[in-house]
PDB file of C-alpha atoms in Angstrom:
ATOM      1  CA  MET A   1      48.490  74.417 140.289  1.00  0.00           C
ATOM      2  CA  ARG A   2      49.790  71.604 142.441  1.00  0.00           C
ATOM      3  CA  VAL A   3      52.930  69.533 141.825  1.00  0.00           C
ATOM      4  CA  VAL A   4      54.148  66.498 143.722  1.00  0.00           C
ATOM      5  CA  VAL A   5      57.947  66.458 143.363  1.00  0.00           C
ATOM      6  CA  GLN A   6      59.767  63.167 143.889  1.00  0.00           C
ATOM      7  CA  ARG A   7      63.537  62.959 143.741  1.00  0.00           C
ATOM      8  CA  CYS A   8      64.484  59.823 141.843  1.00  0.00           C
ATOM      9  CA  LYS A   9      67.442  57.727 140.780  1.00  0.00           C
ATOM     10  CA  GLN A  10      65.482  56.576 137.728  1.00  0.00           C
ATOM     11  CA  ALA A  11      61.899  56.590 136.494  1.00  0.00           C
ATOM     12  CA  LYS A  12      59.743  55.650 133.547  1.00  0.00           C
ATOM     13  CA  VAL A  13      56.173  55.888 132.358  1.00  0.00           C
ATOM     14  CA  THR A  14      54.452  53.284 130.203  1.00  0.00           C
ATOM     15  CA  VAL A  15      51.200  53.194 128.274  1.00  0.00           C
ATOM     16  CA  ASN A  16      49.928  49.791 127.143  1.00  0.00           C
ATOM     17  CA  GLU A  17      53.301  48.286 128.130  1.00  0.00           C
ATOM     18  CA  ASP A  18      55.196  50.722 125.829  1.00  0.00           C
ATOM     19  CA  THR A  19      57.718  52.985 127.564  1.00  0.00           C
ATOM     20  CA  ILE A  20      56.945  56.523 126.423  1.00  0.00           C
ATOM     21  CA  GLY A  21      59.278  58.396 128.774  1.00  0.00           C
ATOM     22  CA  SER A  22      62.225  57.519 130.998  1.00  0.00           C
ATOM     23  CA  ILE A  23      64.928  59.346 132.929  1.00  0.00           C
ATOM     24  CA  GLY A  24      67.929  58.657 135.139  1.00  0.00           C
ATOM     25  CA  ALA A  25      68.620  60.854 138.157  1.00  0.00           C
ATOM     26  CA  GLY A  26      66.254  63.767 138.519  1.00  0.00           C
ATOM     27  CA  LEU A  27      62.680  64.542 139.436  1.00  0.00           C
ATOM     28  CA  VAL A  28      59.332  62.891 138.822  1.00  0.00           C
ATOM     29  CA  LEU A  29      56.655  65.591 138.725  1.00  0.00           C
ATOM     30  CA  LEU A  30      52.980  64.758 139.152  1.00  0.00           C
ATOM     31  CA  VAL A  31      51.253  67.870 137.838  1.00  0.00           C
ATOM     32  CA  GLY A  32      47.705  68.944 138.682  1.00  0.00           C
ATOM     33  CA  ILE A  33      46.007  71.997 137.206  1.00  0.00           C
ATOM     34  CA  THR A  34      42.881  73.711 138.488  1.00  0.00           C
ATOM     35  CA  HIS A  35      40.415  76.179 136.935  1.00  0.00           C
ATOM     36  CA  GLU A  36      42.065  79.380 138.156  1.00  0.00           C
ATOM     37  CA  ASP A  37      45.570  78.523 136.957  1.00  0.00           C
ATOM     38  CA  THR A  38      47.334  80.830 134.516  1.00  0.00           C
ATOM     39  CA  GLU A  39      50.697  81.008 132.774  1.00  0.00           C
ATOM     40  CA  ASP A  40      51.925  83.019 135.780  1.00  0.00           C
ATOM     41  CA  ASN A  41      51.264  79.995 138.021  1.00  0.00           C
ATOM     42  CA  VAL A  42      53.073  77.766 135.531  1.00  0.00           C
ATOM     43  CA  ALA A  43      56.083  80.115 135.310  1.00  0.00           C
ATOM     44  CA  TYR A  44      56.326  80.405 139.093  1.00  0.00           C
ATOM     45  CA  LEU A  45      56.379  76.629 139.618  1.00  0.00           C
ATOM     46  CA  ALA A  46      58.708  75.910 136.681  1.00  0.00           C
ATOM     47  CA  ASP A  47      61.198  78.397 138.141  1.00  0.00           C
ATOM     48  CA  LYS A  48      60.766  77.028 141.671  1.00  0.00           C
ATOM     49  CA  ILE A  49      61.306  73.430 140.541  1.00  0.00           C
ATOM     50  CA  ALA A  50      64.340  74.202 138.380  1.00  0.00           C
ATOM     51  CA  GLY A  51      66.058  75.846 141.351  1.00  0.00           C
ATOM     52  CA  LEU A  52      64.753  73.606 144.149  1.00  0.00           C
ATOM     53  CA  ARG A  53      67.791  72.542 146.184  1.00  0.00           C
ATOM     54  CA  ILE A  54      66.939  68.973 147.175  1.00  0.00           C
ATOM     55  CA  PHE A  55      70.016  67.105 145.939  1.00  0.00           C
ATOM     56  CA  GLU A  56      72.951  66.502 148.238  1.00  0.00           C
ATOM     57  CA  ASP A  57      76.267  68.299 147.900  1.00  0.00           C
ATOM     58  CA  PRO A  58      79.592  66.578 148.722  1.00  0.00           C
ATOM     59  CA  GLU A  59      78.989  67.301 152.433  1.00  0.00           C
ATOM     60  CA  GLY A  60      75.653  65.473 152.344  1.00  0.00           C
ATOM     61  CA  LYS A  61      73.480  68.608 152.636  1.00  0.00           C
ATOM     62  CA  MET A  62      70.509  69.261 150.383  1.00  0.00           C
ATOM     63  CA  ASN A  63      72.167  72.135 148.610  1.00  0.00           C
ATOM     64  CA  LEU A  64      72.078  71.325 144.891  1.00  0.00           C
ATOM     65  CA  SER A  65      69.317  71.852 142.335  1.00  0.00           C
ATOM     66  CA  LEU A  66      68.232  69.794 139.378  1.00  0.00           C
ATOM     67  CA  THR A  67      70.215  72.063 137.073  1.00  0.00           C
ATOM     68  CA  ASP A  68      73.293  71.780 139.341  1.00  0.00           C
ATOM     69  CA  ILE A  69      73.358  67.992 138.976  1.00  0.00           C
ATOM     70  CA  GLY A  70      72.342  67.933 135.293  1.00  0.00           C
ATOM     71  CA  GLY A  71      69.253  65.904 136.166  1.00  0.00           C
ATOM     72  CA  SER A  72      66.141  65.300 134.081  1.00  0.00           C
ATOM     73  CA  VAL A  73      62.400  65.557 134.671  1.00  0.00           C
ATOM     74  CA  LEU A  74      59.656  63.017 134.092  1.00  0.00           C
ATOM     75  CA  SER A  75      56.481  65.105 134.047  1.00  0.00           C
ATOM     76  CA  VAL A  76      53.126  63.349 134.381  1.00  0.00           C
ATOM     77  CA  SER A  77      49.794  65.159 134.270  1.00  0.00           C
ATOM     78  CA  GLN A  78      47.588  64.051 137.152  1.00  0.00           C
ATOM     79  CA  PHE A  79      44.150  65.583 137.595  1.00  0.00           C
ATOM     80  CA  THR A  80      43.566  63.403 140.672  1.00  0.00           C
ATOM     81  CA  LEU A  81      45.769  65.792 142.690  1.00  0.00           C
ATOM     82  CA  TYR A  82      42.617  67.896 142.889  1.00  0.00           C
ATOM     83  CA  GLY A  83      40.482  65.048 144.230  1.00  0.00           C
ATOM     84  CA  ASP A  84      38.324  66.235 147.131  1.00  0.00           C
ATOM     85  CA  CYS A  85      37.454  63.521 149.656  1.00  0.00           C
ATOM     86  CA  ARG A  86      35.891  65.695 152.351  1.00  0.00           C
ATOM     87  CA  LYS A  87      32.387  64.361 151.657  1.00  0.00           C
ATOM     88  CA  GLY A  88      31.628  60.694 151.254  1.00  0.00           C
ATOM     89  CA  LYS A  89      34.039  57.995 150.162  1.00  0.00           C
ATOM     90  CA  ARG A  90      34.288  58.790 146.450  1.00  0.00           C
ATOM     91  CA  PRO A  91      36.534  61.708 145.444  1.00  0.00           C
ATOM     92  CA  SER A  92      35.110  64.670 143.583  1.00  0.00           C
ATOM     93  CA  PHE A  93      37.323  66.064 140.836  1.00  0.00           C
ATOM     94  CA  ILE A  94      35.340  69.250 140.269  1.00  0.00           C
ATOM     95  CA  GLU A  95      38.393  71.397 141.145  1.00  0.00           C
ATOM     96  CA  ALA A  96      40.514  69.820 138.390  1.00  0.00           C
ATOM     97  CA  ALA A  97      40.654  71.862 135.199  1.00  0.00           C
ATOM     98  CA  ARG A  98      38.983  70.444 132.098  1.00  0.00           C
ATOM     99  CA  PRO A  99      41.395  69.059 129.485  1.00  0.00           C
ATOM    100  CA  GLU A 100      40.931  72.026 127.119  1.00  0.00           C
ATOM    101  CA  LYS A 101      42.328  74.306 129.863  1.00  0.00           C
ATOM    102  CA  ALA A 102      44.753  71.889 131.539  1.00  0.00           C
ATOM    103  CA  LEU A 103      46.569  70.525 128.479  1.00  0.00           C
ATOM    104  CA  PRO A 104      47.896  73.876 127.162  1.00  0.00           C
ATOM    105  CA  LEU A 105      49.085  74.869 130.654  1.00  0.00           C
ATOM    106  CA  TYR A 106      50.708  71.470 131.219  1.00  0.00           C
ATOM    107  CA  GLU A 107      52.507  71.736 127.881  1.00  0.00           C
ATOM    108  CA  LYS A 108      53.620  75.302 128.702  1.00  0.00           C
ATOM    109  CA  PHE A 109      54.958  74.116 132.069  1.00  0.00           C
ATOM    110  CA  ASN A 110      57.093  71.448 130.377  1.00  0.00           C
ATOM    111  CA  GLN A 111      58.265  73.940 127.752  1.00  0.00           C
ATOM    112  CA  MET A 112      59.341  76.403 130.461  1.00  0.00           C
ATOM    113  CA  LEU A 113      61.394  73.691 132.168  1.00  0.00           C
ATOM    114  CA  GLU A 114      63.054  72.856 128.844  1.00  0.00           C
ATOM    115  CA  GLU A 115      63.829  76.543 128.290  1.00  0.00           C
ATOM    116  CA  LYS A 116      65.812  76.395 131.541  1.00  0.00           C
ATOM    117  CA  GLY A 117      68.013  73.705 129.996  1.00  0.00           C
ATOM    118  CA  ILE A 118      66.293  70.750 131.665  1.00  0.00           C
ATOM    119  CA  SER A 119      65.645  67.560 129.713  1.00  0.00           C
ATOM    120  CA  VAL A 120      61.929  66.755 130.082  1.00  0.00           C
ATOM    121  CA  GLU A 121      60.222  63.459 129.358  1.00  0.00           C
ATOM    122  CA  THR A 122      56.455  63.209 129.713  1.00  0.00           C
ATOM    123  CA  GLY A 123      53.597  60.830 130.104  1.00  0.00           C
ATOM    124  CA  ARG A 124      50.599  60.976 127.769  1.00  0.00           C
ATOM    125  CA  PHE A 125      47.947  63.474 128.803  1.00  0.00           C
ATOM    126  CA  GLY A 126      44.666  61.731 129.616  1.00  0.00           C
ATOM    127  CA  ALA A 127      46.037  58.218 129.188  1.00  0.00           C
ATOM    128  CA  ASP A 128      46.003  55.363 131.698  1.00  0.00           C
ATOM    129  CA  MET A 129      49.712  55.256 132.616  1.00  0.00           C
ATOM    130  CA  ASP A 130      51.994  53.155 134.773  1.00  0.00           C
ATOM    131  CA  VAL A 131      54.670  55.245 136.492  1.00  0.00           C
ATOM    132  CA  GLU A 132      57.677  53.503 138.022  1.00  0.00           C
ATOM    133  CA  LEU A 133      60.409  55.201 139.998  1.00  0.00           C
ATOM    134  CA  VAL A 134      63.174  54.617 142.462  1.00  0.00           C
ATOM    135  CA  ASN A 135      62.467  57.414 144.945  1.00  0.00           C
ATOM    136  CA  TRP A 136      65.862  58.672 146.068  1.00  0.00           C
ATOM    137  CA  GLY A 137      65.941  59.305 149.796  1.00  0.00           C
ATOM    138  CA  PRO A 138      62.979  59.094 149.712  1.00  0.00           C
ATOM    139  CA  VAL A 139      62.361  62.778 149.070  1.00  0.00           C
ATOM    140  CA  THR A 140      58.829  63.895 148.195  1.00  0.00           C
ATOM    141  CA  ILE A 141      57.633  67.519 148.326  1.00  0.00           C
ATOM    142  CA  ILE A 142      54.281  69.069 147.441  1.00  0.00           C
ATOM    143  CA  LEU A 143      54.413  72.497 145.791  1.00  0.00           C
ATOM    144  CA  GLU A 144      51.520  74.829 145.037  1.00  0.00           C
ATOM    145  CA  HIS A 145      51.340  78.243 143.505  1.00  0.00           C
ATOM    146  CA  PRO A 146      51.339  80.636 146.471  1.00  0.00           C
ATOM    147  CA  TYR A 147      48.043  82.178 145.377  1.00  0.00           C
ATOM    148  CA  ALA A 148      46.212  78.839 145.265  1.00  0.00           C
TER     149      ALA A 148
END
């Protein structure tokens, strides 16, 4: 499992010009799932993200987590995080999990974040989406399950 974490001041996702999810301050998560991923991977990353200290405290140090600031999450499934461009010019997505495996794990990931008291908005799995955000900092971090 691979997640691109972007700290944001605000973000939204639209499908066919309809806003289907929007947040204020918080995190935009681009979530990729591969064949070997399990609920243990999902739990590990949900816990890591909920406690990730990438928001500034009053002294200007990255010392506060999403839960500390009462921030929200905009979670967007993105199979292209497993695009392999080592051969040729066209990416191969063979490492991305098929929808029947990826969708339940993606939904479980979002549920686990919500169980930690985090408000979660989502994109639409498998849809062509437009994601807009004001990246705060900018701060962008890539997380993977340590057994990836």
